[in-house]
PDB file of C-alpha atoms and ligand atoms in Angstrom:
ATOM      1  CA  UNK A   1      71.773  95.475 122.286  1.00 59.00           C
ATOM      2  CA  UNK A   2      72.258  95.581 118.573  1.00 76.00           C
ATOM      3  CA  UNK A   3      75.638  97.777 117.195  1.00 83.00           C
ATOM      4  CA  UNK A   4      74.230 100.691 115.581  1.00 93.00           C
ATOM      5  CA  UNK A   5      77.132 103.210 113.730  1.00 97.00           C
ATOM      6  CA  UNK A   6      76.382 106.448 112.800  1.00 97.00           C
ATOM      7  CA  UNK A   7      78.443 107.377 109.448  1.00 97.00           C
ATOM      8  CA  UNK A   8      77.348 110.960 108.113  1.00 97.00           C
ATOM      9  CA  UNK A   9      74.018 111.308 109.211  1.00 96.00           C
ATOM     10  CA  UNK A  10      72.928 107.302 108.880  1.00 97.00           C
ATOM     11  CA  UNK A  11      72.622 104.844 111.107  1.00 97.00           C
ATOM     12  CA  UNK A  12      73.754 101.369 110.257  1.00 98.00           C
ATOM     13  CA  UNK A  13      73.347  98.157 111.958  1.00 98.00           C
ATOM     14  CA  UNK A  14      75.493  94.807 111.391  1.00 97.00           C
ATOM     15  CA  UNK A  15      74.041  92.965 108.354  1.00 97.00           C
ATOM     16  CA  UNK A  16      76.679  89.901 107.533  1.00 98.00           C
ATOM     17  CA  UNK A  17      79.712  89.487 110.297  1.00 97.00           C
ATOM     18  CA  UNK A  18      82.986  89.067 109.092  1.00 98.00           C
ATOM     19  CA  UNK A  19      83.041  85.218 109.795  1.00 98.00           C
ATOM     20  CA  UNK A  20      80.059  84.900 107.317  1.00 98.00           C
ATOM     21  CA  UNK A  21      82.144  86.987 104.889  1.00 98.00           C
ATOM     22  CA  UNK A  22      85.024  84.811 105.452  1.00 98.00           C
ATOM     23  CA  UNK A  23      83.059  81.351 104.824  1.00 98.00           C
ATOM     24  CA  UNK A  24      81.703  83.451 100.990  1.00 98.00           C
ATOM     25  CA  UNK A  25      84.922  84.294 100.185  1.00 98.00           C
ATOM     26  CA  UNK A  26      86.519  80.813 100.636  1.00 98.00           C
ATOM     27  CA  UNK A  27      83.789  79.446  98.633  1.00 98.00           C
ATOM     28  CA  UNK A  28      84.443  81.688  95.630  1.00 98.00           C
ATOM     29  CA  UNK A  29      88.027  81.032  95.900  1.00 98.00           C
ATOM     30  CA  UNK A  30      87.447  77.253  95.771  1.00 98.00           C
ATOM     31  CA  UNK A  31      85.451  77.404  92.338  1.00 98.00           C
ATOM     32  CA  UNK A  32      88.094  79.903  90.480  1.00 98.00           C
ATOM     33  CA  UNK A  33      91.003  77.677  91.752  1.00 98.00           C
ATOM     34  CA  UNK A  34      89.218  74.433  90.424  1.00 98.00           C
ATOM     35  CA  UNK A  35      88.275  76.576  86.970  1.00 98.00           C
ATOM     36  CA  UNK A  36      91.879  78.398  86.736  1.00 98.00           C
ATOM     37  CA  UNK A  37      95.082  75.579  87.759  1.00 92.00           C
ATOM     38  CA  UNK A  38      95.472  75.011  84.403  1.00 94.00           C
ATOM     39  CA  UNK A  39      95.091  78.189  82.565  1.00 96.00           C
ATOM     40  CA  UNK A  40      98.817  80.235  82.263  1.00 94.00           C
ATOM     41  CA  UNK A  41      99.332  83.512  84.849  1.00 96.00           C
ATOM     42  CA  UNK A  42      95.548  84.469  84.835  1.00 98.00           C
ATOM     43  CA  UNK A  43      95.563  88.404  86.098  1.00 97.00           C
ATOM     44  CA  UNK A  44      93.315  89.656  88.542  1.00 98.00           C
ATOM     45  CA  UNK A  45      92.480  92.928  88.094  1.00 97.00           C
ATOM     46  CA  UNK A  46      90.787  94.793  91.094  1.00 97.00           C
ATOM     47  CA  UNK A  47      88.455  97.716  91.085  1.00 96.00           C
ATOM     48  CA  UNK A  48      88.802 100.503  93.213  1.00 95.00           C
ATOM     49  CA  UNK A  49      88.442 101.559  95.693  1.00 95.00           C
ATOM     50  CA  UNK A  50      85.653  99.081  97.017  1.00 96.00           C
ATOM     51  CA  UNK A  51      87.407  95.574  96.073  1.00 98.00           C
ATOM     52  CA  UNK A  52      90.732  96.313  98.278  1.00 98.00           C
ATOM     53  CA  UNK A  53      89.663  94.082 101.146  1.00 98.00           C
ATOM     54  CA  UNK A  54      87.995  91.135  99.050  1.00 98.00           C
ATOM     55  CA  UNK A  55      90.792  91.357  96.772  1.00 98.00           C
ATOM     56  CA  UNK A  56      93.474  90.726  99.680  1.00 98.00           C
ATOM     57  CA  UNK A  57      91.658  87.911 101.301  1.00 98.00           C
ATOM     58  CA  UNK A  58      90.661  86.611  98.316  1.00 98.00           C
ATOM     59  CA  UNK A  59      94.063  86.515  96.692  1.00 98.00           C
ATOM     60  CA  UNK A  60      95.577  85.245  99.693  1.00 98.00           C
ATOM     61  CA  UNK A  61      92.840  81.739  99.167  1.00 98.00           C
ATOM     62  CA  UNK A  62      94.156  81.475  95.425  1.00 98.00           C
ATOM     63  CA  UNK A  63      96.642  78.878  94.842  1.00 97.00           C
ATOM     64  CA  UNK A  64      97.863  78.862  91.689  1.00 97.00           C
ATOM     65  CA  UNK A  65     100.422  81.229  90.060  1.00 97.00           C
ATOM     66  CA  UNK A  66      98.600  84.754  89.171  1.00 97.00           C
ATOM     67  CA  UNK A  67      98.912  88.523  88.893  1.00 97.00           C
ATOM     68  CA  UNK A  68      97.708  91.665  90.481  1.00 96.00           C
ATOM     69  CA  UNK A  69      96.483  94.868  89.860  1.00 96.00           C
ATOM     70  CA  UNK A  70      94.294  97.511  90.322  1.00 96.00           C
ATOM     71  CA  UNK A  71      92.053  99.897  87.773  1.00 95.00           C
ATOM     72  CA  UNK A  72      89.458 102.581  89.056  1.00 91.00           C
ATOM     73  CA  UNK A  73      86.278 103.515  87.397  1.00 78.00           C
ATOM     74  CA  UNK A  74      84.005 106.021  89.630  1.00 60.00           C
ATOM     75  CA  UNK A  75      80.157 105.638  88.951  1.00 52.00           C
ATOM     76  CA  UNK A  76      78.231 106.134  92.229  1.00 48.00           C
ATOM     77  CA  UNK A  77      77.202 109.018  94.645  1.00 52.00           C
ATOM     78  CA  UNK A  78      75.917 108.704  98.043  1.00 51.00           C
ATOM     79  CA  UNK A  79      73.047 105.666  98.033  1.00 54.00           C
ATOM     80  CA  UNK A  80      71.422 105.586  94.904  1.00 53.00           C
ATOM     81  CA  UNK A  81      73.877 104.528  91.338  1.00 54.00           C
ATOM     82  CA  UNK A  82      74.193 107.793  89.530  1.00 54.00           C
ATOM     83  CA  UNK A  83      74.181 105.355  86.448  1.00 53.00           C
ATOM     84  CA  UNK A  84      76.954 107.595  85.012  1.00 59.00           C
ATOM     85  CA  UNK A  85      79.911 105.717  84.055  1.00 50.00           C
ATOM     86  CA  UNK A  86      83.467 107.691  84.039  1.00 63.00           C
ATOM     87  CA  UNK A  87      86.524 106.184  82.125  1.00 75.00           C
ATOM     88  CA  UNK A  88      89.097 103.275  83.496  1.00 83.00           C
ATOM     89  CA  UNK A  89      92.281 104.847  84.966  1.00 85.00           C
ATOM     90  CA  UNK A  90      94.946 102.500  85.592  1.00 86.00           C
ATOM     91  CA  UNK A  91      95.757  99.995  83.224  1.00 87.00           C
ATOM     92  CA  UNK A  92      98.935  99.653  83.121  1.00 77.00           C
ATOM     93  CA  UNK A  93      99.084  95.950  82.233  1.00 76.00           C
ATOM     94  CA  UNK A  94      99.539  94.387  78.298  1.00 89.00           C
ATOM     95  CA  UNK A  95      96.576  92.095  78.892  1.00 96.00           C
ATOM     96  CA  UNK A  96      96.524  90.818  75.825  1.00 97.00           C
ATOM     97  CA  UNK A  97      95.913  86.999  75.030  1.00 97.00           C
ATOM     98  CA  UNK A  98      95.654  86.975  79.154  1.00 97.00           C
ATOM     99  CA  UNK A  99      93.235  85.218  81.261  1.00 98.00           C
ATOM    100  CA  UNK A 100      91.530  88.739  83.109  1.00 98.00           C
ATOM    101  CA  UNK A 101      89.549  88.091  86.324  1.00 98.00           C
ATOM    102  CA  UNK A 102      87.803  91.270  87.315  1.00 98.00           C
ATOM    103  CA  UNK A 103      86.993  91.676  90.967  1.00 98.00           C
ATOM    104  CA  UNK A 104      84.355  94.274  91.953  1.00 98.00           C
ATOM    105  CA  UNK A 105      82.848  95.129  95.104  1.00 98.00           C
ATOM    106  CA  UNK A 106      79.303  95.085  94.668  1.00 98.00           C
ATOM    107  CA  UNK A 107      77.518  94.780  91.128  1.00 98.00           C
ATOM    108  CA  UNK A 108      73.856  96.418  91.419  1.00 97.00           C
ATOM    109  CA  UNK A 109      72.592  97.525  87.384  1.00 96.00           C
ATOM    110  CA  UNK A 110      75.500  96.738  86.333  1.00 96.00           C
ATOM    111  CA  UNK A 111      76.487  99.542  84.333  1.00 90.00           C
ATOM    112  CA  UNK A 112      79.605 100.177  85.869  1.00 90.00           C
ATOM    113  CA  UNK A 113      81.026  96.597  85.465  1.00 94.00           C
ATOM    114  CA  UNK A 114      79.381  96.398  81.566  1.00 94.00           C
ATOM    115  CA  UNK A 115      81.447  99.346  80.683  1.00 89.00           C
ATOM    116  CA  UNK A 116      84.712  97.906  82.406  1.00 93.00           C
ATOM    117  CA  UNK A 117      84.477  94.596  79.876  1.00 95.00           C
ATOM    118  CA  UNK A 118      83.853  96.841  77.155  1.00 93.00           C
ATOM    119  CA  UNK A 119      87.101  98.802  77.779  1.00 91.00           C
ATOM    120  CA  UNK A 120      89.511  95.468  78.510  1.00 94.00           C
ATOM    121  CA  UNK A 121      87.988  93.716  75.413  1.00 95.00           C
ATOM    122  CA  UNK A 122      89.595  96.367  73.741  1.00 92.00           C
ATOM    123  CA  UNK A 123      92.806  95.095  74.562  1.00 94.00           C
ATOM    124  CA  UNK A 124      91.411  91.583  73.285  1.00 96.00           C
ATOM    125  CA  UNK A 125      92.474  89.503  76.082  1.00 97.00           C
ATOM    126  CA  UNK A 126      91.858  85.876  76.146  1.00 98.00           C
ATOM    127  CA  UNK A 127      89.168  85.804  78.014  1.00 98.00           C
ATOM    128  CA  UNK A 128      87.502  87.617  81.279  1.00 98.00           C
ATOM    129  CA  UNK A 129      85.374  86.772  83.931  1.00 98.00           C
ATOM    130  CA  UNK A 130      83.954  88.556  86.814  1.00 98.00           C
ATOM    131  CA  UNK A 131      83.971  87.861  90.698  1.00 98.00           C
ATOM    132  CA  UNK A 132      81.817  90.324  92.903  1.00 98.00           C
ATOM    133  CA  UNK A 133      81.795  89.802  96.245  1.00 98.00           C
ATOM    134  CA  UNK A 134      78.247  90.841  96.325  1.00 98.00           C
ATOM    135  CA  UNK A 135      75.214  91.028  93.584  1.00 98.00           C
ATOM    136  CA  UNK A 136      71.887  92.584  93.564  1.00 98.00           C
ATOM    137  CA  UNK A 137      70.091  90.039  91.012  1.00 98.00           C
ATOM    138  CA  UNK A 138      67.250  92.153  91.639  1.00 98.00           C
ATOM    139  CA  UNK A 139      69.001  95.407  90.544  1.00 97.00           C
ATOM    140  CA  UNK A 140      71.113  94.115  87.517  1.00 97.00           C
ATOM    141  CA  UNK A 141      69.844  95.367  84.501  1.00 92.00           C
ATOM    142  CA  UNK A 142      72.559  93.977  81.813  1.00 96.00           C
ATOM    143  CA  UNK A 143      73.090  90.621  80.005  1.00 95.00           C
ATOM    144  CA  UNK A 144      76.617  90.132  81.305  1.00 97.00           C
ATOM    145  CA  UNK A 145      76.951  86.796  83.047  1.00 98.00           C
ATOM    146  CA  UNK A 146      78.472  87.510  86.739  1.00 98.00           C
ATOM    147  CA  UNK A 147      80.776  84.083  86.761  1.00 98.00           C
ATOM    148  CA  UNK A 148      81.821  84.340  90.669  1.00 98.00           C
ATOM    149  CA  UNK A 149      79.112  86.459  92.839  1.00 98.00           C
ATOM    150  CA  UNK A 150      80.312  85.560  96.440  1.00 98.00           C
ATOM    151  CA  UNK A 151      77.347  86.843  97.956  1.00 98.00           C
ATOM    152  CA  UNK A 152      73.871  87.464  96.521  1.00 98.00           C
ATOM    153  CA  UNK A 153      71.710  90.306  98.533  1.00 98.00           C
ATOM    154  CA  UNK A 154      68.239  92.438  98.148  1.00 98.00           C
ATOM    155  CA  UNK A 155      68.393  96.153  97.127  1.00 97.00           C
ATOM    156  CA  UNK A 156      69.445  97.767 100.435  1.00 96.00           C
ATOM    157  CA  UNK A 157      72.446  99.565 100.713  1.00 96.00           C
ATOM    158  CA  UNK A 158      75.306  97.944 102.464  1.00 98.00           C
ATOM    159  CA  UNK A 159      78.616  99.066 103.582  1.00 98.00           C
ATOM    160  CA  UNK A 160      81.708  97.979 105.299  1.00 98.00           C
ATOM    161  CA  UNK A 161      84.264  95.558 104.100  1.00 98.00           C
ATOM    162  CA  UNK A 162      85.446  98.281 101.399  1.00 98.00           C
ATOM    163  CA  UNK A 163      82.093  99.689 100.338  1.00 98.00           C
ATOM    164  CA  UNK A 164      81.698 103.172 101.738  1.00 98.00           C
ATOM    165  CA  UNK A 165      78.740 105.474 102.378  1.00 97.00           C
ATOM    166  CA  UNK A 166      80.415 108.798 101.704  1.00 96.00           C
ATOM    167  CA  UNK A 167      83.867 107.900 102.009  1.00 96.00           C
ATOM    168  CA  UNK A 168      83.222 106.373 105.382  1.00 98.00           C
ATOM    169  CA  UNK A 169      82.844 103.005 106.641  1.00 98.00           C
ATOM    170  CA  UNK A 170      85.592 100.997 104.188  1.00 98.00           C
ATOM    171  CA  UNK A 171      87.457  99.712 107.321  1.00 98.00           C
ATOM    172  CA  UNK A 172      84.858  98.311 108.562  1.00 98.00           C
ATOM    173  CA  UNK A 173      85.561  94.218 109.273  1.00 97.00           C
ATOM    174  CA  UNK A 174      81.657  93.595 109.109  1.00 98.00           C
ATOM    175  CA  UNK A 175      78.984  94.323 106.536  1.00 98.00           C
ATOM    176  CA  UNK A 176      76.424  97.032 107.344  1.00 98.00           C
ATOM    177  CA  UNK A 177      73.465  98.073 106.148  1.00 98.00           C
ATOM    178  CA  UNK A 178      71.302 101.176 106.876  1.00 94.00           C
ATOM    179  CA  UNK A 179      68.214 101.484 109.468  1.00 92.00           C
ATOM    180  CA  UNK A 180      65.377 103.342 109.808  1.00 74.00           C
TER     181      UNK A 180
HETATM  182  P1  5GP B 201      76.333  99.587  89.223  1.00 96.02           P
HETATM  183  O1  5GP B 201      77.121 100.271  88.136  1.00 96.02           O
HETATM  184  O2  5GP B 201      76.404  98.072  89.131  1.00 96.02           O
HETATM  185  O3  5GP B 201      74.938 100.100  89.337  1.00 96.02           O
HETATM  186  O4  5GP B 201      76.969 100.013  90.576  1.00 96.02           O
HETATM  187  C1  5GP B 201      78.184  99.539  90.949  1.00 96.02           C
HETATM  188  C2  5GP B 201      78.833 100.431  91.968  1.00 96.02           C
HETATM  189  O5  5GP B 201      77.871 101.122  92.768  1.00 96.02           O
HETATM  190  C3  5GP B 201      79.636  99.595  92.920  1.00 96.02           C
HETATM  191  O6  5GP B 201      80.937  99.370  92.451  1.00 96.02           O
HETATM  192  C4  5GP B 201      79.590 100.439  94.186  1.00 96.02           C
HETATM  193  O7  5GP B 201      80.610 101.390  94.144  1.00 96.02           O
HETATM  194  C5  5GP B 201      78.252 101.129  94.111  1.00 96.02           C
HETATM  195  N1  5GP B 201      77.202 100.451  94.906  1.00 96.02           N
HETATM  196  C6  5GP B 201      76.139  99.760  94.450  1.00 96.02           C
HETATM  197  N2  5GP B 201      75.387  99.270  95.448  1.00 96.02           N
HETATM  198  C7  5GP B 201      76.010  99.667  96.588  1.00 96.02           C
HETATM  199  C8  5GP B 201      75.729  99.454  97.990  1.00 96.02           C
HETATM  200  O8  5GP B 201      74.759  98.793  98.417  1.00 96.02           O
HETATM  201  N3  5GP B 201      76.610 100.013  98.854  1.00 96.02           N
HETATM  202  C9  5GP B 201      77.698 100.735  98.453  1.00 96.02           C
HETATM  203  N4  5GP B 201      78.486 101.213  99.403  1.00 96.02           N
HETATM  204  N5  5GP B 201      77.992 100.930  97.153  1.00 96.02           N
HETATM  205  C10 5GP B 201      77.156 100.404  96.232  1.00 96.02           C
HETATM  206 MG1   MG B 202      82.837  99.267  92.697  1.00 96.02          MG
END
């Protein structure tokens, strides 16, 4: 018998397991080690709350020197994007002349990660790039290049893995998505 959760009042079944997730996220690691060993102290800057697990395992795959940190930006409300962007708390880092690498949860139009660029190219860093562990290509509405999608997916709603429905379901190891 399929795993069905209930979070709220949805049901979700498993969508990716967390070995699947695993294989992604050593994948993306691989390219941004190969594209980063000889840049100086790139800084990875993590968006949250949905990029705290994919930021720890993917940090802990990186192998050259680096730093961390977090910002948040809030933009969504229950399963549909509210396509309202709110300001970036958090940046607490000179990041100027830096090598940024932003890591997001999910990208889906896009807004939320177009207006995050806009705010750290105020602070004219060298460059930054941006690693998602998952992308809706069919949902992304902005011009933006996405350098390091992990995963590419449809337009359903998944969570686990950090994404939440509600608040709920961050801790989850595995990647849901909702049934009928
Ligand atoms: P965008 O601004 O790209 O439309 O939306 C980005 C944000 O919407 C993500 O950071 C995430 O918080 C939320 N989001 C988009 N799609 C999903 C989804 O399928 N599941 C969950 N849990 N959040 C999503
Ligand atoms: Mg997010």
């Amino acid at each position: 018998m399929e795993k069905v959760i209930k979070l709220h009042d949805r049901n979700f079944k498993v969508m990716i397991p967390a070995d699947k997730i695993e294989v992604a996220v050593s994948a993306v690691a691989d390219k941004i080690n190969a594209d980063y060993r000889e840049k100086k102290n790139p800084i990875f800057i993590g968006v949250l709350n949905g990029s705290f697990m994919f930021m720890s395992d993917l940090l802990k795959k990186i192998d050259f020197c680096c730093e961390i940190s977090f910002v948040k930006l809030a933009s969504y409300c229950g399963t549909c994007s509210s396509g309202e962007v709110t300001n970036l708390i958090g940046l607490n880092r000179d990041i100027e002349g830096r090598d940024v690498i932003i890591v997001e949860d999910i990208v889906d139009t896009g807004a939320s990660i177009e207006h995050m660029v806009a705010e750290l190219q105020r602070h004219n860093p060298a460059s930054v790039r941006i690693c998602t562990l998952f992308f809706k290509p069919n949902a992304y509405k902005r011009s933006i290049p996405i350098d390091y999608p992990a995963m590419e997916i449809g337009n359903e709603f998944i969570v686990g893995y950090g994404l939440d429905y509600d608040q709920l379901g961050r801790n989850l190891k595995d990647v849901y998505v909702v049934t009928e």
